[in-house]
Coordinates of C-alpha atoms and ligand atoms in Angstrom, one line a residue:
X1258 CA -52.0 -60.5 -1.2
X1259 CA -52.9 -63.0 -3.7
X1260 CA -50.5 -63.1 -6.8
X1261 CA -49.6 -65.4 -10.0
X1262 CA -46.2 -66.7 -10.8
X1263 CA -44.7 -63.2 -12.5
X1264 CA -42.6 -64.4 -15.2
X1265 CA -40.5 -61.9 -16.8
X1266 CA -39.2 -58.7 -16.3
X1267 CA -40.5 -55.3 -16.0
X1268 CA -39.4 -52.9 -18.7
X1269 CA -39.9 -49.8 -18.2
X1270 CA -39.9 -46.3 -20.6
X1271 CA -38.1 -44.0 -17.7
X1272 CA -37.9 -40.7 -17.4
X1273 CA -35.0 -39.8 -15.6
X1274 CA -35.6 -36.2 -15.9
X1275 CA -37.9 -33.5 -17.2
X1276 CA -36.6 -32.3 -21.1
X1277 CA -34.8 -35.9 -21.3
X1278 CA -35.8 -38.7 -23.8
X1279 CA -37.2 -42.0 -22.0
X1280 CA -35.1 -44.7 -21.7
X1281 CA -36.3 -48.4 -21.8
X1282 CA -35.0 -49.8 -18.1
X1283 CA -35.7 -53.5 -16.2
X1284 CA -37.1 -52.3 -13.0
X1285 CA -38.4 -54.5 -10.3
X1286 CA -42.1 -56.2 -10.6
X1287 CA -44.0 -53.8 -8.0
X1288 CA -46.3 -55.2 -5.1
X1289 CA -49.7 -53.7 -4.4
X1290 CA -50.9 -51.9 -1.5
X1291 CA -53.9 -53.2 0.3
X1292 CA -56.5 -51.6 -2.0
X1293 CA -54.4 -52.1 -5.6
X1294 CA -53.8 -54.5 -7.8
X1295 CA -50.9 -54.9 -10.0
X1296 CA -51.3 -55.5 -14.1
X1297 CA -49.4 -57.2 -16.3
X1298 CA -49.7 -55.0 -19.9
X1299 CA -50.8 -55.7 -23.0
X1300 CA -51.3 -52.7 -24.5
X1301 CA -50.8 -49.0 -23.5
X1302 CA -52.2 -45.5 -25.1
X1303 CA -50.3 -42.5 -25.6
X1304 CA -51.8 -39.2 -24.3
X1305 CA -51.1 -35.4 -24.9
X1306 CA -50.0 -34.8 -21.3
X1307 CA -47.1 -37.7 -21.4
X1308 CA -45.6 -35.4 -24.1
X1309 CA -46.4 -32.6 -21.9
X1310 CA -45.1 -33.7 -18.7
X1311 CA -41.8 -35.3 -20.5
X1312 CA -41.1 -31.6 -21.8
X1313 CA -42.2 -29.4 -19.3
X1314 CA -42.1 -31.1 -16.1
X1315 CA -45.3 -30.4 -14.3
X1316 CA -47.1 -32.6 -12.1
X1317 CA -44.9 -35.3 -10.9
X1318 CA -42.5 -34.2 -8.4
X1319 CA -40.4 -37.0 -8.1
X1320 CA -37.7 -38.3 -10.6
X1321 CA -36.8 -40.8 -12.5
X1322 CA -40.3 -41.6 -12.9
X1323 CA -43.0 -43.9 -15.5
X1324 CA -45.3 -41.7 -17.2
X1325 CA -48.8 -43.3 -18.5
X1326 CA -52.1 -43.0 -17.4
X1327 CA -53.9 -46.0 -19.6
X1328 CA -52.4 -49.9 -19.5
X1329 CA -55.0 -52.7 -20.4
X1330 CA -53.6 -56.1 -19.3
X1331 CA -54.5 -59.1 -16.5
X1332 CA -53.9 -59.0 -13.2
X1333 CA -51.4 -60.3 -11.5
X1334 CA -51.6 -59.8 -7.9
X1335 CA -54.6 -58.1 -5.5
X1336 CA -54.0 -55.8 -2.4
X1337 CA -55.9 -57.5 1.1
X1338 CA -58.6 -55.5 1.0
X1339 CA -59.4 -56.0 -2.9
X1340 CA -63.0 -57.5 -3.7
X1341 CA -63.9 -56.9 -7.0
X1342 CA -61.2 -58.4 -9.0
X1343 CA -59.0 -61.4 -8.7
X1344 CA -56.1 -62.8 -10.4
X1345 CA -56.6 -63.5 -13.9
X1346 CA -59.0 -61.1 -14.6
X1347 CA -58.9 -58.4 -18.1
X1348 CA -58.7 -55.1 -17.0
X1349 CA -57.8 -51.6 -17.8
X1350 CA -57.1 -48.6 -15.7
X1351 CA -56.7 -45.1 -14.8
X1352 CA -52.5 -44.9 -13.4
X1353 CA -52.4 -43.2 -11.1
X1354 CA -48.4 -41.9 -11.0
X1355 CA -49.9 -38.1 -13.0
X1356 CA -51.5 -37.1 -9.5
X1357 CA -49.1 -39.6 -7.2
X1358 CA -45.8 -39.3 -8.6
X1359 CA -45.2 -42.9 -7.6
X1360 CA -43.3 -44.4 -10.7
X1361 CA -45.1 -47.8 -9.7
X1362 CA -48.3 -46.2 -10.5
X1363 CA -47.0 -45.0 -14.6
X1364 CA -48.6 -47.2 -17.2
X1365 CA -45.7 -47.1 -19.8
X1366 CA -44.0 -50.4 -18.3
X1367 CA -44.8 -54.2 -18.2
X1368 CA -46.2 -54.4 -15.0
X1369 CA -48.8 -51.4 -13.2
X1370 CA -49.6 -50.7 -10.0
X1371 CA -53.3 -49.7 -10.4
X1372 CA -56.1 -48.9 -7.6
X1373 CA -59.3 -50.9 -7.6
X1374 CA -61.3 -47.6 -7.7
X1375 CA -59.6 -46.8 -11.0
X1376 CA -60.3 -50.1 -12.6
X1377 CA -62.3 -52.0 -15.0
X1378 CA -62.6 -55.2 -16.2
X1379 CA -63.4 -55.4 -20.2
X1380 CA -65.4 -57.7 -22.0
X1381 CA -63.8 -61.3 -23.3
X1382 CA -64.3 -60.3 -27.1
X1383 CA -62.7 -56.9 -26.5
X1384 CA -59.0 -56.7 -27.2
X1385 CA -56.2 -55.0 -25.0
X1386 CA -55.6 -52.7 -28.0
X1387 CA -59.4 -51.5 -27.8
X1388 CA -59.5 -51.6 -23.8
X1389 CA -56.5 -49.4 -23.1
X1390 CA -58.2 -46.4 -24.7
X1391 CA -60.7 -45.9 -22.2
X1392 CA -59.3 -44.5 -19.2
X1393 CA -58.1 -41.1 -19.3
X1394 CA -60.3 -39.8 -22.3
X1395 CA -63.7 -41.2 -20.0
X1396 CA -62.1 -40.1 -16.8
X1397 CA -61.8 -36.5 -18.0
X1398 CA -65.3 -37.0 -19.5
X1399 CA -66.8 -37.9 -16.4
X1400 CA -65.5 -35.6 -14.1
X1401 CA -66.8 -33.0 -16.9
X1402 CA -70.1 -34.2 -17.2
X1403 CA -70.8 -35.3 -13.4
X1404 CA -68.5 -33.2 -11.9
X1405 CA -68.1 -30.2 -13.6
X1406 CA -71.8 -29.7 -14.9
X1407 CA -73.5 -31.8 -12.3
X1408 CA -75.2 -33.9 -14.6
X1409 CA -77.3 -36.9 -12.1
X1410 CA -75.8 -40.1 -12.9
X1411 CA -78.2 -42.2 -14.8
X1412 CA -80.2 -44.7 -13.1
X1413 CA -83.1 -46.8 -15.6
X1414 CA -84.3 -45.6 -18.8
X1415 CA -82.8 -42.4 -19.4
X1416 CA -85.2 -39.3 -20.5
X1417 CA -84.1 -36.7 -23.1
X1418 CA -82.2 -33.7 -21.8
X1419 CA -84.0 -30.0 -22.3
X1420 CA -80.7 -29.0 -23.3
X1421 CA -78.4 -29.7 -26.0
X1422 CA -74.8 -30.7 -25.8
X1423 CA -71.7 -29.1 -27.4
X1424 CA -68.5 -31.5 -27.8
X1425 CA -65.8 -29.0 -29.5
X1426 CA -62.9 -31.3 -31.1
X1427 CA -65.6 -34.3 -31.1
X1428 CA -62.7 -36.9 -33.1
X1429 CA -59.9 -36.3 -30.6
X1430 CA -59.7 -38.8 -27.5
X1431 CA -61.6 -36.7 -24.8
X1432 CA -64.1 -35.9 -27.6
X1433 CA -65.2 -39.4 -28.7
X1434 CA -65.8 -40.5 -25.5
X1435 CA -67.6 -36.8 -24.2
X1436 CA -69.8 -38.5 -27.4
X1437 CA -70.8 -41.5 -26.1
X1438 CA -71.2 -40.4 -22.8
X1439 CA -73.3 -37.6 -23.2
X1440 CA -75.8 -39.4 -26.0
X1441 CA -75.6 -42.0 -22.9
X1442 CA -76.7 -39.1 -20.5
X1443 CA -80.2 -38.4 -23.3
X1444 CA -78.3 -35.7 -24.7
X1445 CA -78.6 -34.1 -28.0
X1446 CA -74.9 -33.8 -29.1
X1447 CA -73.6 -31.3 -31.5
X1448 CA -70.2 -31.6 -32.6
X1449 CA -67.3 -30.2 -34.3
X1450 CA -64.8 -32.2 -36.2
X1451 CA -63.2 -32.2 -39.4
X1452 CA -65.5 -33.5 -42.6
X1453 CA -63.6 -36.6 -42.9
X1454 CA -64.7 -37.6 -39.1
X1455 CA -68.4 -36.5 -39.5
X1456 CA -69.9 -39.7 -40.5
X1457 CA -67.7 -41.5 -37.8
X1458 CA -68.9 -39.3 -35.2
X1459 CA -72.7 -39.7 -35.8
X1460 CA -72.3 -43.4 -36.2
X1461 CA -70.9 -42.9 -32.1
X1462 CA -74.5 -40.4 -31.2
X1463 CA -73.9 -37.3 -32.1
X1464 CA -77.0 -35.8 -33.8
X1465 CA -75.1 -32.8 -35.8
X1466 CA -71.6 -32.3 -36.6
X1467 CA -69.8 -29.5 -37.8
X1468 CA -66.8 -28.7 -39.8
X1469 CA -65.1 -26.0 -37.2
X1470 CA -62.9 -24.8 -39.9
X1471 CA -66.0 -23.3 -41.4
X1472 CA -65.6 -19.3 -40.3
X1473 CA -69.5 -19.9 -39.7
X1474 CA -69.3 -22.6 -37.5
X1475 CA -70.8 -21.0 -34.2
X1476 CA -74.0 -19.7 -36.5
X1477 CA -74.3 -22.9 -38.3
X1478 CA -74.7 -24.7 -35.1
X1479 CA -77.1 -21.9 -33.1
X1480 CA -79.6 -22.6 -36.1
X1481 CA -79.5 -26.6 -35.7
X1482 CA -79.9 -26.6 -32.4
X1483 CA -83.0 -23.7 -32.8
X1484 CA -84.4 -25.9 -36.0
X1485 CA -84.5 -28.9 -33.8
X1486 CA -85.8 -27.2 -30.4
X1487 CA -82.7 -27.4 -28.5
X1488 CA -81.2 -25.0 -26.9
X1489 CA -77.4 -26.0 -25.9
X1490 CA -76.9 -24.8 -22.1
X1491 CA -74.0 -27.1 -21.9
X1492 CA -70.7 -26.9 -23.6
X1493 CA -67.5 -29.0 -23.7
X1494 CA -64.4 -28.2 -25.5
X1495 CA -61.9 -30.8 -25.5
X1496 CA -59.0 -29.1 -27.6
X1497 CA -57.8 -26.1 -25.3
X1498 CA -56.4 -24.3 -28.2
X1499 CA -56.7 -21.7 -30.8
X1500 CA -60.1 -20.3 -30.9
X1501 CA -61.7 -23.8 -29.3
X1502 CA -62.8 -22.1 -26.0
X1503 CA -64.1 -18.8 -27.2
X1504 CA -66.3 -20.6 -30.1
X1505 CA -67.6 -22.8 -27.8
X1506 CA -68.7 -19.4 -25.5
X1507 CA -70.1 -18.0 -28.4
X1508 CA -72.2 -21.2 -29.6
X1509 CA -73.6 -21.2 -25.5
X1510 CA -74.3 -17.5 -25.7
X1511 CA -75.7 -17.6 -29.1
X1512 CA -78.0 -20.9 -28.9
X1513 CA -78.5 -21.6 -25.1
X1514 CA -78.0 -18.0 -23.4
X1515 CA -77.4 -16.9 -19.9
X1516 CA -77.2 -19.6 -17.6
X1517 CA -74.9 -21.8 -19.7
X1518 CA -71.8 -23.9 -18.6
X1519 CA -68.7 -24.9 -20.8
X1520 CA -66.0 -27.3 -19.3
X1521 CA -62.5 -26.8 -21.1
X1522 CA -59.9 -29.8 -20.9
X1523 CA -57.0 -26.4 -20.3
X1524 CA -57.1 -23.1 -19.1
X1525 CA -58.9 -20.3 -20.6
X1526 CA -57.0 -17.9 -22.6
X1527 CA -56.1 -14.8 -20.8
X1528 CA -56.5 -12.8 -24.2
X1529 CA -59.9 -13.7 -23.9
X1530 CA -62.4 -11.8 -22.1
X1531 CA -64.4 -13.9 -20.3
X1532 CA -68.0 -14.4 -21.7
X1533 CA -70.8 -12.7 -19.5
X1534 CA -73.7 -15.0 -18.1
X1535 CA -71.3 -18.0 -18.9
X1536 CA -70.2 -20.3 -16.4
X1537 CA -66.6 -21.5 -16.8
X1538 CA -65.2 -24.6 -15.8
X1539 CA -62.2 -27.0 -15.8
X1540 CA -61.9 -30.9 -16.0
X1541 CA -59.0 -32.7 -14.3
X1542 CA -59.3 -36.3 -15.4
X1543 CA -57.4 -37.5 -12.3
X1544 CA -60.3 -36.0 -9.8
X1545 CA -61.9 -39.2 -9.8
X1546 CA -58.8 -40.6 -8.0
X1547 CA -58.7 -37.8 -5.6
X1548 CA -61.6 -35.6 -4.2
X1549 CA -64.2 -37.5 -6.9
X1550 CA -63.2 -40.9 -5.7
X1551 CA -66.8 -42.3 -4.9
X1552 CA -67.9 -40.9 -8.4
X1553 CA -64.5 -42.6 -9.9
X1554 CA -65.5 -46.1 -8.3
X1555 CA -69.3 -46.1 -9.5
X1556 CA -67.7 -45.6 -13.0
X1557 CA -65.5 -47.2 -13.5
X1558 CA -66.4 -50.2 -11.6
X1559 CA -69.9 -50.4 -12.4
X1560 CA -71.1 -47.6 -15.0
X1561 CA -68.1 -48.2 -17.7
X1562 CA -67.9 -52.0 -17.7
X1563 CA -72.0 -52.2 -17.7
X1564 CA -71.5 -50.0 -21.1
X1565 CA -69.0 -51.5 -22.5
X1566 CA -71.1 -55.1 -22.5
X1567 CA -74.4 -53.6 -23.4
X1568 CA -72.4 -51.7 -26.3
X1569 CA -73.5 -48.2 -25.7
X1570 CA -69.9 -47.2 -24.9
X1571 CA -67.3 -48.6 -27.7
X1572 CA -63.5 -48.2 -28.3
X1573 CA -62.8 -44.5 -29.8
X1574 CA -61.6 -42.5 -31.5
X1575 CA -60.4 -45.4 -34.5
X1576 CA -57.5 -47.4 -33.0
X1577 CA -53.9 -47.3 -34.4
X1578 CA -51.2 -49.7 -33.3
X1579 CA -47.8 -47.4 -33.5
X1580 CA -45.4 -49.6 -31.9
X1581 CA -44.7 -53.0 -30.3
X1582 CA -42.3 -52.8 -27.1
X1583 CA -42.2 -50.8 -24.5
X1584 CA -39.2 -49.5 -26.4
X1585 CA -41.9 -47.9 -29.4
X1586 CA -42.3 -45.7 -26.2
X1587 CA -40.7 -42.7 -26.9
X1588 CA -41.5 -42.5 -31.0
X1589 CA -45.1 -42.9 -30.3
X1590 CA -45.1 -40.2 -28.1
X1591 CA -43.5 -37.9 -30.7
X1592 CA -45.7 -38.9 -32.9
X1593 CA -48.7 -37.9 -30.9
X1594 CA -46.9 -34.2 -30.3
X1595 CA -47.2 -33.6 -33.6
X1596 CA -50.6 -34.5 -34.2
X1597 CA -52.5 -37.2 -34.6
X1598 CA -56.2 -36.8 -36.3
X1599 CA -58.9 -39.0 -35.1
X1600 CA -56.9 -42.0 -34.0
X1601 CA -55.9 -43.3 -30.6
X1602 CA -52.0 -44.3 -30.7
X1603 CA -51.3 -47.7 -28.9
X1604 CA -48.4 -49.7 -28.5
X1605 CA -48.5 -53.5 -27.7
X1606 CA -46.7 -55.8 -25.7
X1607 CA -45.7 -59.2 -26.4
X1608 CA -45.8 -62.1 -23.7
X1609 CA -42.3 -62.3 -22.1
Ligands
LIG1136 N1 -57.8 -31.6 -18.1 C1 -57.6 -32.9 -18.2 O1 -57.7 -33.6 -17.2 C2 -57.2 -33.5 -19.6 C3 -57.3 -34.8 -19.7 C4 -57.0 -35.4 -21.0 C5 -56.6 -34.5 -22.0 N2 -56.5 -33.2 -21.8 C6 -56.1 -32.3 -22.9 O2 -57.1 -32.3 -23.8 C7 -56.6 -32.1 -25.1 C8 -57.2 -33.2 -26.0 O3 -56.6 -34.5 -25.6 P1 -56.9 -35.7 -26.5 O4 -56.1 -36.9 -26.0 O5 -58.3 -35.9 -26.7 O6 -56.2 -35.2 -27.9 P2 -56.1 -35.8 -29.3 O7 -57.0 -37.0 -29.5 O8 -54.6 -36.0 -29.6 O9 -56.6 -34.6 -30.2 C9 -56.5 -34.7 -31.6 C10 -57.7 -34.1 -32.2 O10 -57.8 -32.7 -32.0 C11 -58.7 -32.2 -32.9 N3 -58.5 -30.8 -33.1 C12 -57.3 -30.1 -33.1 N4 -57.5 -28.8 -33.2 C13 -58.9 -28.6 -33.2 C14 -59.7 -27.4 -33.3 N5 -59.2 -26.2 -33.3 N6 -61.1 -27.6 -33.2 C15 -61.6 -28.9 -33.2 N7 -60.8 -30.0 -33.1 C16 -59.5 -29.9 -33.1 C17 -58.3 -32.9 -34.2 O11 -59.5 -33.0 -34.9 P3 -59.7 -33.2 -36.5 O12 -58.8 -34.4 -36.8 O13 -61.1 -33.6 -36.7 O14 -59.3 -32.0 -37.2 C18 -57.8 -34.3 -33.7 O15 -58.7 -35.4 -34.0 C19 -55.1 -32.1 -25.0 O16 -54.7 -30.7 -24.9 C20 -54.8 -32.7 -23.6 O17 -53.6 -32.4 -23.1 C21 -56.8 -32.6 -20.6

């Protein structure tokens, strides 16, 4: 294992059990396995599910635990078998303690255990604020697009799709980078937002967006994508609530027909009948840990950071700084239960 002097202490936001508040705790600096490296934190980003998990419980089995999927920070130490990074190096990563339950592997602490098939370096000019937003909105992304709808990954110039390409909640995290990935991917994307995020969201590639407040939203966008010759066979909606799902049926059934494919970020809603000819699917971000690890390694080891310095990928949704400390932990987590529109909340950490 090759490591750095590790000055400083870990703090850690700890949850010591489901339903309680997180608690800022020194825990010891962790050492990496053989095929991890461990980062030292600069910035973290909130997400819906450490809300989730902190009031509800689910996924982690083991207690007190970290929660935190995305840190952004340099490594400190490499695992033996480590090749693509070294000590020193900028990274940010998907943490893998949401489908371990290791509390080594949460990103809301000073120092993360993170594996190298989960990591990626980010470009000198790019800041730890920016690089921290990346890794679960583009994991769940992925495994939607590659996974999911079994879209080839791209390899040279990229042609233009037959199909369209719905994003439903197009300025949340998942959204803004389903955006970028799928204009990436020579898709036509339509989009729903609200109006204040329209102009935002075509500056990232979408060609159309939508106000899905509008009660005729789902008509609006079957006649764009008939105007412009594209019929939309695939489907994403990265909300999981209110009517998000069965809109997004109806704009497959409506402008793409039989044969189409919608990937939801949660489940779909039981008082919903399911749509005939439509093919429903569900994402799970941390698949490209697990049974989507070869896909996980080519992107985020090769695809995202190739992106990222050719500039066809960019930080999103618009970046907001909500605390400084691992102690901000547990405010900036409120804050994102109830409701954030169009930002990404981050929280930055101070050299020791
Ligand atoms: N399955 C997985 O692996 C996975 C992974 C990550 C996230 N998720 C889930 O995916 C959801 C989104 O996560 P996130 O981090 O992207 O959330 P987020 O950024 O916090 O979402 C906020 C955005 O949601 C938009 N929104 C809310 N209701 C909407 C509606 N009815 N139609 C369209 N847009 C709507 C708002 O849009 P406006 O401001 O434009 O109104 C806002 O910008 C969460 O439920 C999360 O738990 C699942």
């Amino acid at each position: 294992m090759a490591n750095q002097n590790q000055n400083g202490q870990n703090l850690a936001a700890v949850l010591e059990a489901p339903a309680s508040r997180l608690k800022t705790v020194s825990r010891p600096i962790p050492s990496p396995g053989s095929d991890e490296l461990v980062v030292r934190n600069y910035a973290i980003a909130a997400n819906p599910v450490d809300w989730k998990i902190q009031d509800y419980g689910f996924a982690i089995n083991k207690f007190p635990t970290v929660l935190g999927s995305d840190g952004c920070g340099v490594v400190t130490a490499v695992g033996s078998s480590v090749t693509k990074f070294k000590v020193g190096d900028r990274v940010t990563g998907f943490a893998g303690v949401i489908y371990n339950s290791d509390i080594n592997h949460g990103a809301w602490q000073t120092y993360t255990i993170l594996r190298e098939i989960a990591t990626m370096k980010i470009p000198d000019s790019m800041s730890y604020e920016e690089g921290c937003v990346f890794p679960m909105a583009m994991a769940t992304s992925a495994v939607a697009l590659f996974a999911n709808l079994g879209i080839p990954r791209p390899t040279g110039n990229v042609a233009p799709q037959e199909s369209g390409f719905l994003v439903w909640g197009a300025s949340s995290s998942v959204g803004s980078s389903a955006v970028q990935l799928a204009r990436n991917l020579g898709f036509k994307v339509f989009a729903t937002a609200s109006p204040a995020h329209h102009q935002y969201l075509r500056s990232l590639g979408a060609f159309e967006v939508f106000d899905y407040r509008d009660p005729a939203v789902v008509d609006k966008i079957a006649a764009s994508a008939k105007s412009s010759g594209t019929p939309i066979k695939f489907g994403f909606d990265t909300v999981g609530e209110g009517a998000a799902a069965k809109q997004s049926a109806d704009v497959l059934s409506t402008s793409g027909g039989a044969g189409g494919k919608l990937v939801l970020v949660l489940e779909w809603s039981e008082s919903d009948p399911q749509p005939e000819g439509i093919e429903i699917l569900k994402t799970m971000a941390f698949r490209l840990a697990t049974d989507q690890a070869e896909l996980g390694a080519w992107f985020f080891n090769e695809y995202l950071p190739n992106a990222l310095a050719n500039g066809s990928i960019v930080p999103a949704p618009r970046i907001e700084v909500a605390g400084k400390g691992i102690e901000a932990a547990q405010d900036v987590l409120d804050r994102l239960k109830a409701g954030v529109s169009g930002k990404k909340l981050v929280v930055t950490l101070a050299d020791a």
